[in-house]
mmCIF file of C-alpha atoms and ligand atoms in Angstrom:
data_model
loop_
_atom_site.group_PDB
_atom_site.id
_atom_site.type_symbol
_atom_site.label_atom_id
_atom_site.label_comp_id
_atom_site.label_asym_id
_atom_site.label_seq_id
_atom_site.Cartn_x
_atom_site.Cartn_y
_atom_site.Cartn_z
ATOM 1 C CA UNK A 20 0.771 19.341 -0.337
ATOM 2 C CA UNK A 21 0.876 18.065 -3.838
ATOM 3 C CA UNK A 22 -2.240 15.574 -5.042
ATOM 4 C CA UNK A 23 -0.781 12.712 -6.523
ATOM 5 C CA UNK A 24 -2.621 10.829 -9.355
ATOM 6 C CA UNK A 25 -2.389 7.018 -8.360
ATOM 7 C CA UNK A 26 -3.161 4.422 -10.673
ATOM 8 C CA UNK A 27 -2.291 0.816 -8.969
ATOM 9 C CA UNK A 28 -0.619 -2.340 -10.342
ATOM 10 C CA UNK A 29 -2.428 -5.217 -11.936
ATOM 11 C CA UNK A 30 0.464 -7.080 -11.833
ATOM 12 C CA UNK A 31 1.111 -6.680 -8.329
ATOM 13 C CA UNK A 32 3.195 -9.826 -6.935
ATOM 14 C CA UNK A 33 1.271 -11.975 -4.356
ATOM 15 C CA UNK A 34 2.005 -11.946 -1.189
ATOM 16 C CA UNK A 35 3.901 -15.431 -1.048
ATOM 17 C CA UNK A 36 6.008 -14.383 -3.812
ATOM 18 C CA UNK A 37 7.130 -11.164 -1.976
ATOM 19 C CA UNK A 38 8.131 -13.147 0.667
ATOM 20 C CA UNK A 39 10.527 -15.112 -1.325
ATOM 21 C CA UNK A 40 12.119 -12.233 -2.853
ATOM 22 C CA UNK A 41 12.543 -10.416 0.603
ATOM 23 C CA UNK A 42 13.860 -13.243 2.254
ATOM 24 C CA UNK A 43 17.049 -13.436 -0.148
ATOM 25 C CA UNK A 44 16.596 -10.069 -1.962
ATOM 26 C CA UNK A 45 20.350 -9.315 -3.120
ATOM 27 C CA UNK A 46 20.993 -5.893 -4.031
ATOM 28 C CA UNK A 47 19.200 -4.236 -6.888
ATOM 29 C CA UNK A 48 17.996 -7.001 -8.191
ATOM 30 C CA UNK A 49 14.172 -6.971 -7.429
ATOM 31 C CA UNK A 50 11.861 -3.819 -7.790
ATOM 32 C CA UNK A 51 8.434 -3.052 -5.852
ATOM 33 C CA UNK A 52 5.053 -3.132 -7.389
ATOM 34 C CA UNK A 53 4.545 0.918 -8.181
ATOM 35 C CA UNK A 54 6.992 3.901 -9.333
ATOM 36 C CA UNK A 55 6.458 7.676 -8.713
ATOM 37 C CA UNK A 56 6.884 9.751 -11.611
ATOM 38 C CA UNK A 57 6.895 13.543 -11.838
ATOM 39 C CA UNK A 58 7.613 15.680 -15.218
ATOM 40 C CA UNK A 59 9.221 19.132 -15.671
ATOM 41 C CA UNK A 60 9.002 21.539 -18.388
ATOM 42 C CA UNK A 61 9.889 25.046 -19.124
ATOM 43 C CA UNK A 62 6.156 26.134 -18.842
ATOM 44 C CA UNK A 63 4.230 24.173 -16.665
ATOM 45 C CA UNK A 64 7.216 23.557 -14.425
ATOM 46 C CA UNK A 65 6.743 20.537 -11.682
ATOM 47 C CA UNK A 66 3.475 18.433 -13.098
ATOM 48 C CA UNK A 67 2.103 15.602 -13.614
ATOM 49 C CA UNK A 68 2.900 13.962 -10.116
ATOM 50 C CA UNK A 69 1.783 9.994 -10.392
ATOM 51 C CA UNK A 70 2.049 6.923 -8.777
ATOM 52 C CA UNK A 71 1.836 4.253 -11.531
ATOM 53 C CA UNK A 72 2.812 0.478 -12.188
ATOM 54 C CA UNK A 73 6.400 -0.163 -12.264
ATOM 55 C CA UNK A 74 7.585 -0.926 -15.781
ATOM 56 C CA UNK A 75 9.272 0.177 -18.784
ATOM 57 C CA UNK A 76 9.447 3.409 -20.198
ATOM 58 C CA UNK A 77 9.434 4.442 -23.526
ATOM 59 C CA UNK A 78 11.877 6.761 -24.838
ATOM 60 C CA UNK A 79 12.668 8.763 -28.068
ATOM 61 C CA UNK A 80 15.760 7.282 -29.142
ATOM 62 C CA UNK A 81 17.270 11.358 -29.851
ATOM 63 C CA UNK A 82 16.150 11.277 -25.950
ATOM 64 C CA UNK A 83 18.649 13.796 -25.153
ATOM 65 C CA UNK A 84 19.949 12.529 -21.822
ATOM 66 C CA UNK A 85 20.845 9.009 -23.896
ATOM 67 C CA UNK A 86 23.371 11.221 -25.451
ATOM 68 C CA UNK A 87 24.860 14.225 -23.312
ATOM 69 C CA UNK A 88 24.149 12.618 -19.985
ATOM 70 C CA UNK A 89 22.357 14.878 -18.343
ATOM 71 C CA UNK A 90 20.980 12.218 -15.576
ATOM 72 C CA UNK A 91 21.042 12.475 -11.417
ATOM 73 C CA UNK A 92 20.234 9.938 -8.718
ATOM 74 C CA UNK A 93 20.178 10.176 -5.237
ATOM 75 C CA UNK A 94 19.862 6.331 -2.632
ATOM 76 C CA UNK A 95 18.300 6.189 0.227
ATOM 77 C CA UNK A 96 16.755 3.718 2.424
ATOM 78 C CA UNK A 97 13.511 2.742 4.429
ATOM 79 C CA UNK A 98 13.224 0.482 7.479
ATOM 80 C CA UNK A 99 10.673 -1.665 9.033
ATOM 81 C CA UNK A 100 10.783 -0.767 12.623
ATOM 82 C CA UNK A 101 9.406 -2.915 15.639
ATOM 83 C CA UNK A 102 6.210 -0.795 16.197
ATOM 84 C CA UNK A 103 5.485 -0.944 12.682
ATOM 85 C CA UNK A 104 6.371 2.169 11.136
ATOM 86 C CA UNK A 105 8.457 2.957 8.148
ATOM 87 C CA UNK A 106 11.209 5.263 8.124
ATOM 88 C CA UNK A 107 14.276 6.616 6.305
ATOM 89 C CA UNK A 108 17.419 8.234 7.070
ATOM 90 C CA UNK A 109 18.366 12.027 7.064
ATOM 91 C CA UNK A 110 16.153 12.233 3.563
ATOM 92 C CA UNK A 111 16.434 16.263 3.850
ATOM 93 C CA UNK A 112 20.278 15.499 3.076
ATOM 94 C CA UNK A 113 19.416 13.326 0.058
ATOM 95 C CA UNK A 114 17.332 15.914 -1.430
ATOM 96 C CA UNK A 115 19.581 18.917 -0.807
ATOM 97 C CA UNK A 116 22.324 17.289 -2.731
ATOM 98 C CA UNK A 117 19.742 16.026 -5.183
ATOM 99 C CA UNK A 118 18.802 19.468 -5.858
ATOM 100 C CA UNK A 119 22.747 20.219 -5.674
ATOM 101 C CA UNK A 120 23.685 17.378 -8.551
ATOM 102 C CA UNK A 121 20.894 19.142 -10.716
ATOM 103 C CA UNK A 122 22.552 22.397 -10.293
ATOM 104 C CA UNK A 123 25.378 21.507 -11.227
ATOM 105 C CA UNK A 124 24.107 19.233 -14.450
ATOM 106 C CA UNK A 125 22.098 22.605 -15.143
ATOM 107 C CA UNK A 126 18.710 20.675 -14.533
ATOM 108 C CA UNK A 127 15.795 22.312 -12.741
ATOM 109 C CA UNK A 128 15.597 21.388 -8.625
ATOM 110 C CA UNK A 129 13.209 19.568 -7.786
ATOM 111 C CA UNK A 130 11.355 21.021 -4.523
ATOM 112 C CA UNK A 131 12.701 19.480 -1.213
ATOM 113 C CA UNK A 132 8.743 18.294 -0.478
ATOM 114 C CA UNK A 133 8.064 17.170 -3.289
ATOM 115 C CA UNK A 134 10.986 14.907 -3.061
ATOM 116 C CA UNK A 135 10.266 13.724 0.306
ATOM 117 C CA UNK A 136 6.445 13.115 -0.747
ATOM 118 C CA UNK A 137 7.236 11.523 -3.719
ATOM 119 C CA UNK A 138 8.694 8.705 -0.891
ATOM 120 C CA UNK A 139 5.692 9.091 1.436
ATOM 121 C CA UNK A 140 3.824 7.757 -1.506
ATOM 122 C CA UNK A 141 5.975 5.282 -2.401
ATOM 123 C CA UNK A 142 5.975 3.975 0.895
ATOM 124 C CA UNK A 143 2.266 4.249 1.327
ATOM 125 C CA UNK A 144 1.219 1.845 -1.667
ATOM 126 C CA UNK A 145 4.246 -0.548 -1.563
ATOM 127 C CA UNK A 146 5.131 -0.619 2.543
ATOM 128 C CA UNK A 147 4.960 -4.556 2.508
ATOM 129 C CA UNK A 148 8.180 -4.605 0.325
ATOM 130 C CA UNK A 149 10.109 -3.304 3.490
ATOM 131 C CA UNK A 150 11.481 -6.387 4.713
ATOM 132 C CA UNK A 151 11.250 -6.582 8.591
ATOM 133 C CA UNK A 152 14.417 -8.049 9.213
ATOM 134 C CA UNK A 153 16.696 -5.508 10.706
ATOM 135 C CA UNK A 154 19.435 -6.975 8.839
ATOM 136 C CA UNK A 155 17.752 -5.926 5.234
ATOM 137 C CA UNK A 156 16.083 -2.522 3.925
ATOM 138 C CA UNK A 157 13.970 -1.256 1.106
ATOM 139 C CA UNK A 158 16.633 0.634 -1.047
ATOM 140 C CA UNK A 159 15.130 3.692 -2.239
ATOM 141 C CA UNK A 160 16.233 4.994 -6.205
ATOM 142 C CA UNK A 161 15.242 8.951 -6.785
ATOM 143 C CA UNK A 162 16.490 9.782 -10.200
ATOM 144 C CA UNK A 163 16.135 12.392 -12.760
ATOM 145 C CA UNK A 164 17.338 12.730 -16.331
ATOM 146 C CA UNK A 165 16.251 14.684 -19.595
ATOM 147 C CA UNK A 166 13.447 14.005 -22.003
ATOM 148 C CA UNK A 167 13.333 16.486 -24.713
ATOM 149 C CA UNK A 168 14.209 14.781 -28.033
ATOM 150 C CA UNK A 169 16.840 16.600 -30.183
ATOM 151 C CA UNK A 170 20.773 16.375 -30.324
ATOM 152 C CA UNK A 171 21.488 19.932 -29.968
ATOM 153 C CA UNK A 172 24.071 20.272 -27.151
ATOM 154 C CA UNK A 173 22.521 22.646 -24.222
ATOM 155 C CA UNK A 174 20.789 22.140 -21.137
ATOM 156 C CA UNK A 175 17.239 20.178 -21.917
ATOM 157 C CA UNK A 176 13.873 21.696 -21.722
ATOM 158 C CA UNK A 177 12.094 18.507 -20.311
ATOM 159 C CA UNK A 178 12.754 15.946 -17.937
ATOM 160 C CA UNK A 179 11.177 13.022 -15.828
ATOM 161 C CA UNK A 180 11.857 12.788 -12.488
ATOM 162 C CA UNK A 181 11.395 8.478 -11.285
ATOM 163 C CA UNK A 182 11.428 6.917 -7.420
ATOM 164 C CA UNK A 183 11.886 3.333 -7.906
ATOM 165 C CA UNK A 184 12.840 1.153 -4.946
ATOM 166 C CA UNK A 185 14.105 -2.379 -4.246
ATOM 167 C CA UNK A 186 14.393 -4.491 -1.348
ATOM 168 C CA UNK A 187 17.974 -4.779 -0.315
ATOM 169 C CA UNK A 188 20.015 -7.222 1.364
ATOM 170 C CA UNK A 189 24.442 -6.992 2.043
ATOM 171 C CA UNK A 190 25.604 -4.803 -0.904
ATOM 172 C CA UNK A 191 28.811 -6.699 -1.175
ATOM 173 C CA UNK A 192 28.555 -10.137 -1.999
ATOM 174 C CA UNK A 193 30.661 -11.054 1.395
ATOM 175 C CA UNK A 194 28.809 -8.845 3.855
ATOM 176 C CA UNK A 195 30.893 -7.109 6.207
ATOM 177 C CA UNK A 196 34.241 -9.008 5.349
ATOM 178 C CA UNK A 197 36.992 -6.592 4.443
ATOM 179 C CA UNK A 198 37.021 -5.910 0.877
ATOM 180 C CA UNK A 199 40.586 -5.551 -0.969
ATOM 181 C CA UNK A 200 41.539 -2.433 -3.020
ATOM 182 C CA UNK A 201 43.498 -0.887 -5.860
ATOM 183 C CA UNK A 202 44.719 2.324 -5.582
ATOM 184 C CA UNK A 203 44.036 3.161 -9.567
ATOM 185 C CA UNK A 204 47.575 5.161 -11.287
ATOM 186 C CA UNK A 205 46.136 5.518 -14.498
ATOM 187 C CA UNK A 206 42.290 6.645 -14.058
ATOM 188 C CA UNK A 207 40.834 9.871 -11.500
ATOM 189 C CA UNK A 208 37.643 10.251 -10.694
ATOM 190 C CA UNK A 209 36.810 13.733 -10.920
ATOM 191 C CA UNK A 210 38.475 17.055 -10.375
ATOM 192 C CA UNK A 211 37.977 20.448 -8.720
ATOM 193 C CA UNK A 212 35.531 22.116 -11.005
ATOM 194 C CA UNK A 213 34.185 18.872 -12.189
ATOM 195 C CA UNK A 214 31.331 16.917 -11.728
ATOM 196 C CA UNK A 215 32.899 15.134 -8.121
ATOM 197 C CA UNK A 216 30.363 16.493 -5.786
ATOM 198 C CA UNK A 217 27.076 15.440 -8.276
ATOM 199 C CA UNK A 218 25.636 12.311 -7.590
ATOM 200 C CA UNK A 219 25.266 11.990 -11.820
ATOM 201 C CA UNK A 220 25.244 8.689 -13.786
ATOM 202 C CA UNK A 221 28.337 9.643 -15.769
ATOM 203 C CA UNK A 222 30.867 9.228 -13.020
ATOM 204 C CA UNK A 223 29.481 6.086 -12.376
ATOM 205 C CA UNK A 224 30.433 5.365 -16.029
ATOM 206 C CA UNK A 225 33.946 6.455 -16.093
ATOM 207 C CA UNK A 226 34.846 4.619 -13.176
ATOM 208 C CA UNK A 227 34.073 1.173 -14.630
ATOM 209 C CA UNK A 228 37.212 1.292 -16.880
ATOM 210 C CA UNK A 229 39.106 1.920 -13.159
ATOM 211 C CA UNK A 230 37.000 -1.157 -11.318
ATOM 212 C CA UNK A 231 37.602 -3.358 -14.173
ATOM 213 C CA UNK A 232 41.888 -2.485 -13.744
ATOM 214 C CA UNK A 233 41.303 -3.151 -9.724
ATOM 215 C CA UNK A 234 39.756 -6.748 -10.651
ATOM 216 C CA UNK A 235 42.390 -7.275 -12.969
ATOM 217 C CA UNK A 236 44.851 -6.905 -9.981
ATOM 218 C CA UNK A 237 42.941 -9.235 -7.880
ATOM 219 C CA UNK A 238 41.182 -6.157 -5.907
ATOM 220 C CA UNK A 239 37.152 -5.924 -5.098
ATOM 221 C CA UNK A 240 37.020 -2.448 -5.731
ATOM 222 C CA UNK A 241 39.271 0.602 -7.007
ATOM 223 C CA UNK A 242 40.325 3.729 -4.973
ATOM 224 C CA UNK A 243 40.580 7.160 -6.457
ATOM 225 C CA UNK A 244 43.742 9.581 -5.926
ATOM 226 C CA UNK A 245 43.417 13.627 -6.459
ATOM 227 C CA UNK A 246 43.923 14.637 -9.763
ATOM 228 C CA UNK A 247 46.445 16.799 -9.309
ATOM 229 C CA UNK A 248 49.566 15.237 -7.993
ATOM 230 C CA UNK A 249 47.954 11.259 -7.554
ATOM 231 C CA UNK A 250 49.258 11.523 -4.639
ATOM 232 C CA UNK A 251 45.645 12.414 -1.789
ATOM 233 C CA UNK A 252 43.608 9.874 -1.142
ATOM 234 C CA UNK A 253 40.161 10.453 -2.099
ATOM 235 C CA UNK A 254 36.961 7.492 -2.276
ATOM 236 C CA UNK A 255 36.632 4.040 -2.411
ATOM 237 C CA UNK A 256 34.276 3.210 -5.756
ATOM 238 C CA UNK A 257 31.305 5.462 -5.107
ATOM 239 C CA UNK A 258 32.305 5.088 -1.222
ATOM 240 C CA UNK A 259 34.076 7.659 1.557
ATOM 241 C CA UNK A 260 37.047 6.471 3.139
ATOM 242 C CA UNK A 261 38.110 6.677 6.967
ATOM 243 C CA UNK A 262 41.568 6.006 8.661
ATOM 244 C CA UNK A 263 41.979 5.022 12.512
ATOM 245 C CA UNK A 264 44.517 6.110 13.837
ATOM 246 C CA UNK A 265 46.003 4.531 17.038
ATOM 247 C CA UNK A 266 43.834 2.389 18.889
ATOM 248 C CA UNK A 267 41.482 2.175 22.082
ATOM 249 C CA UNK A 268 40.898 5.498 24.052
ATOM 250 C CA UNK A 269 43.591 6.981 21.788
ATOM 251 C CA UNK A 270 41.704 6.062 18.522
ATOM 252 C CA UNK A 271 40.777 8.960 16.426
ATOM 253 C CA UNK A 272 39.157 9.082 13.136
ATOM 254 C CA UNK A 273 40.475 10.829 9.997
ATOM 255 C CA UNK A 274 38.296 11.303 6.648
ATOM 256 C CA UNK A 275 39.454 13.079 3.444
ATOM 257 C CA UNK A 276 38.178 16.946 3.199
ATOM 258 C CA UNK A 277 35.610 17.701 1.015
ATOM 259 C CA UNK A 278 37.720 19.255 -1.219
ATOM 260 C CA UNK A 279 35.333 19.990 -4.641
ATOM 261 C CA UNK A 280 36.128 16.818 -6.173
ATOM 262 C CA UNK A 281 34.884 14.194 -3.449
ATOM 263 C CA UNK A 282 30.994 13.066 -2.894
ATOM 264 C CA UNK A 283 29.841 14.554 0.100
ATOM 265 C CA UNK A 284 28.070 11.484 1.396
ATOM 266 C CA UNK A 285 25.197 11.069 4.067
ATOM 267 C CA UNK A 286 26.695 8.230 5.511
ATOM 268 C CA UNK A 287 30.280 9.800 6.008
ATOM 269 C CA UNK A 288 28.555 13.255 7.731
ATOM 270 C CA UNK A 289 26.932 10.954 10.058
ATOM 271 C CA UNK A 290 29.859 9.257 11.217
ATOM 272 C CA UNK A 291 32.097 12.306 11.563
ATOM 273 C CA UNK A 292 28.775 13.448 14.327
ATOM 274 C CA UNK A 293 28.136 10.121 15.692
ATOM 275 C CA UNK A 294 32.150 9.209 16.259
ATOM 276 C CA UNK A 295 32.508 12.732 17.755
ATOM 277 C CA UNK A 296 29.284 13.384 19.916
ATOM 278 C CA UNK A 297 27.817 9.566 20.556
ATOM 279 C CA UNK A 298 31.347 7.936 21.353
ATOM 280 C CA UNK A 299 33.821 10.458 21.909
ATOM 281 C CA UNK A 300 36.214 9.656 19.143
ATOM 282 C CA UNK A 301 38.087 12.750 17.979
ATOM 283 C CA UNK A 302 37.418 13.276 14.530
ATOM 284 C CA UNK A 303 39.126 15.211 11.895
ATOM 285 C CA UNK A 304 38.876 15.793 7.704
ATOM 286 C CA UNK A 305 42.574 15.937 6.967
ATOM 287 C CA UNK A 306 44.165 14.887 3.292
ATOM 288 C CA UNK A 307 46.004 11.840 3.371
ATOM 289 C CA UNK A 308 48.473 10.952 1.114
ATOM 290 C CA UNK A 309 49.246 7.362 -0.190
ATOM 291 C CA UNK A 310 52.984 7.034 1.695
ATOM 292 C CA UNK A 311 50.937 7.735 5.045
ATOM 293 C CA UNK A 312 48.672 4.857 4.260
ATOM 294 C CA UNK A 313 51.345 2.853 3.728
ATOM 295 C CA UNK A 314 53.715 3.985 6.293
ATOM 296 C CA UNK A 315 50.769 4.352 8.451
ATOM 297 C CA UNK A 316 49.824 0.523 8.250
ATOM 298 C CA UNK A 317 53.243 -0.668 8.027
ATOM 299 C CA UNK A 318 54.315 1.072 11.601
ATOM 300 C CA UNK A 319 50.766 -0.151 12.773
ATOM 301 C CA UNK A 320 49.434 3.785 13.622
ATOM 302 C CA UNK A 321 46.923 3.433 11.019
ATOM 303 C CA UNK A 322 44.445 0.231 12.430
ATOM 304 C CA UNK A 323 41.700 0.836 10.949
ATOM 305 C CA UNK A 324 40.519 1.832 6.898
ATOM 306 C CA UNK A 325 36.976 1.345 6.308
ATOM 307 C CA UNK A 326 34.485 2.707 3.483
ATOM 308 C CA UNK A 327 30.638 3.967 3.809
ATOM 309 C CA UNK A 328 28.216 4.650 1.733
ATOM 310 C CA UNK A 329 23.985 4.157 2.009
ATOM 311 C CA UNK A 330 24.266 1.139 0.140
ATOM 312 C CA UNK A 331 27.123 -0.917 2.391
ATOM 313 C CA UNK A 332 26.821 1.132 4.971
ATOM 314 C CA UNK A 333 30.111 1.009 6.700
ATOM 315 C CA UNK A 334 32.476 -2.203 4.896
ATOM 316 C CA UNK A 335 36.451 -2.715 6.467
ATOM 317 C CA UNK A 336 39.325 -2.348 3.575
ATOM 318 C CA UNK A 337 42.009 -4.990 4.522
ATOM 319 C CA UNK A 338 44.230 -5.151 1.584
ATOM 320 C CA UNK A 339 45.969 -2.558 -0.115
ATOM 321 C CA UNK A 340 47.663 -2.722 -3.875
ATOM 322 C CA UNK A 341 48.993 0.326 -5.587
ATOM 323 C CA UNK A 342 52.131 0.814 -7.465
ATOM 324 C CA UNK A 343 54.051 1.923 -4.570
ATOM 325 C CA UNK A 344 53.942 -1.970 -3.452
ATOM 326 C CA UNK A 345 51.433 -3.901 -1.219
ATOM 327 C CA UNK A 346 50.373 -3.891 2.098
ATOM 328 C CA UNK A 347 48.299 -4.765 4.530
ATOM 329 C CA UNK A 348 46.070 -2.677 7.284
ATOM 330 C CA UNK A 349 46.832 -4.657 10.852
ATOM 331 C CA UNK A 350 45.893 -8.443 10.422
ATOM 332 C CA UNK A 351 43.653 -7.636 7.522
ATOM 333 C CA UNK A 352 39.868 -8.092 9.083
ATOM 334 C CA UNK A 353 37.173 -5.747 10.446
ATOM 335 C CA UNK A 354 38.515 -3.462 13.450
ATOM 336 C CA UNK A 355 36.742 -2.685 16.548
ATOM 337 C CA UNK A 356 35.972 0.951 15.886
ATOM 338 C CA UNK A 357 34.864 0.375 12.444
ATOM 339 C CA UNK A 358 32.344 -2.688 13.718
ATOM 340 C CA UNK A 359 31.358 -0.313 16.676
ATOM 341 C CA UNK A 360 30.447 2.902 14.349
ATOM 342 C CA UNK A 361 28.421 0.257 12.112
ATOM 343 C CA UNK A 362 26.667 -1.274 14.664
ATOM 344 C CA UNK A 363 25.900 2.403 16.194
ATOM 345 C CA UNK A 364 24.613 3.575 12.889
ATOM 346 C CA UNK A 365 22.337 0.607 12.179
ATOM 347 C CA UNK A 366 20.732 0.354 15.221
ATOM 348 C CA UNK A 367 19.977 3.865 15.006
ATOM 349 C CA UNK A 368 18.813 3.016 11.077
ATOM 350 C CA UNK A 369 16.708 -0.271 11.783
ATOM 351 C CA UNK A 370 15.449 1.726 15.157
ATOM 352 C CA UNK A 371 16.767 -0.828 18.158
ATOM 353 C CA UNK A 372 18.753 2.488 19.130
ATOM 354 C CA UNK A 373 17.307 5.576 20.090
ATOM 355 C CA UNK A 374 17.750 7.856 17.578
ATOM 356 C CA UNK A 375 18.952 11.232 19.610
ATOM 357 C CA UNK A 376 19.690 13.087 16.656
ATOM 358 C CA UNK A 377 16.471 13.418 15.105
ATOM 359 C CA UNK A 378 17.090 11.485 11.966
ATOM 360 C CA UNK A 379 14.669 9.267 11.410
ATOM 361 C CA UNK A 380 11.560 10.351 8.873
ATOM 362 C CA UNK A 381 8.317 7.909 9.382
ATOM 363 C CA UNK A 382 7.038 7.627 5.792
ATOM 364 C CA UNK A 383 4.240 5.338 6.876
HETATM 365 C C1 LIG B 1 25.910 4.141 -2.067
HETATM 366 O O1 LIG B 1 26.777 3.810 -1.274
HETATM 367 O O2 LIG B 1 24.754 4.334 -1.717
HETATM 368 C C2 LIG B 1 26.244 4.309 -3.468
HETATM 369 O O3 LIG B 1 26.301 5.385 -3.942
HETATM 370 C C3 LIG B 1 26.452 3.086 -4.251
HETATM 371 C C4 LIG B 1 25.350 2.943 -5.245
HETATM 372 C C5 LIG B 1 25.717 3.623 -6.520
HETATM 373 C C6 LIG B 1 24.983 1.513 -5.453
#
């Protein structure tokens, strides 16, 4: 196991004013006392591991990554559990496509351990920032980018890898209330052969221009069509999307393939095992095209749309705008099987569930 240097805060927040934060902590808006940090190079490879104050870093400004992008980041997070312990979700997942997105930026891969201890020793020094409330979570930020200085355009020699983490509350603003989307004609996410699958900062960046249209049409967040034809649907923002179709004990589920473009998401794996093993609700990846979604809500065989992701977890889609028209999916709020495949997935997270498929880590 790798020795970690640890060098603790002076700063560290008092207790009373933790408490404040956690109680109303937003998303992403607070960040623990400590950070780990771990640097690569070409000769000394993986080095360096530290856990140190949180704070700012200092950067060259012909920091290569500032330029070319070459920057990852992976979100995870860590519970509070009744008997105490602190645990995350499925973290082997997060650092297989961690490792993945660097492959595919042509950055080196971070070991899977040293990944998962870099969290262990997170956890260890800042564990009181994991709110108890099973309602709330400690959002966990892995990232990665490039530190060699120079403007020359090739894959870096140097880079910083950084866990930051940050106690989290509802992602949306409204909770669980169904959020309203536009399906984007003008702007695509990513293509086969692109960068779809990588969890890199630069998609984030060229979907902004896309989010920015969906407010513009009165929408909360933007949904992506293939590239190709415009035609498949593919995510919600830097969310999966599921379909219902039918309802009750004919309900099945239907999800978008992972077809090279889309992220493959820890949250939409686990619901395609948990619908189909822990509540017997057939499941299938199968494209769907923009006139089924409409058709499909219109007729009433599509009940159900919802979106997941780590950071919502599982949020309803209600409203629909494209330029095909408007429409709405049944009377517009959260559906049964979405609400049941949430509440089946946190209580497994936030540990009121038994967790039968082994995918809880305990951190501390
Ligand atoms: C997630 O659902 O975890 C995401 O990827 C959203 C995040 C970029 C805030």
């Amino acid at each position: 196991m790798t020795t970690f240097r640890i060098e603790p805060s002076h700063n560290a927040r008092p207790a009373d004013e933790r408490e404040v934060i956690l109680a109303n902590p937003g998303f992403g808006r607070h960040f623990t006392d400590h950070m780990v940090s771990v640097l690569f190079d070409r000769d000394q490879g993986w080095h360096d591991p530290a856990v140190v104050p949180y704070g700012p870093i200092t950067l060259d400004p012909a920091t290569n990554f500032i330029h070319y992008g070459q920057a990852i980041f992976e979100g995870m997070k860590a519970y509070k559990h009744a008997d105490g312990h602190i645990r995350t979700f499925r973290p082997m997942k997060n650092a297989e496509r961690f490792r993945s997105s660097a492959r595919r930026l042509a950055m080196p891969e971070i070991p899977a351990e040293l990944f998962i201890e870099s969290l262990v020793q997170l956890a260890a020094i800042d564990g009181d920032w994991v709110p108890a409330d099973p309602e709330k979570s400690l959002y966990l930020r892995p990232f990665m980018f490039s530190t060699e200085v120079g403007l020359g355009v090739k894959p870096a020699d140097a880079y910083q890898y950084l866990l930051i983490a940050s106690p989290a509350g509802a992602y949306f603003p409204r909770g669980v209330a169904p959020v309203s989307v536009w399906l984007t004609p003008d702007y695509v996410r990513a293509a086969v052969g692109g960068t779809g699958e990588a969890k890199c900062a630069g998609n984030y960046a060229a979907s902004l221009i896309a989010q920015a249209e969906a407010s513009l049409h009165g929408c909360d967040q933007v949904v992506w069509l293939d590239a190709k034809e415009h035609e498949w649907v593919e995510e919600m923002g830097g969310m999966n999307l599921f379909f219902v179709f039918g309802t009750g004990d004919s309900a099945r589920l239907v999800t978008p393939p992972l077809s090279g473009s889309l992220l493959p998401g820890v949250t939409r794996d686990s619901i395609l095992i948990m619908a189909r093993q822990d509540l017997g609700i057939p499941v299938a990846e199968e494209p769907i095209s923009v006139d089924q979604w409409k058709r499909g809500a219109q007729s009433g065989e599509i009940s159900e749309v919802f979106a997941c992701g780590t950071a919502a977890v599982i949020t309803p889609v209600g409203e629909v705008k494209s330029a095909q028209g408007a429409w709405t999916v049944a009377d517009g709020g959260a559906g049964p099987i979405t609400m049941r495949l949430r509440n089946a997935l946190l209580g497994v997270q936030n540990g009121q569930d038994p967790d039968k498929h082994a995918w809880m880590f305990e951190l501390a």
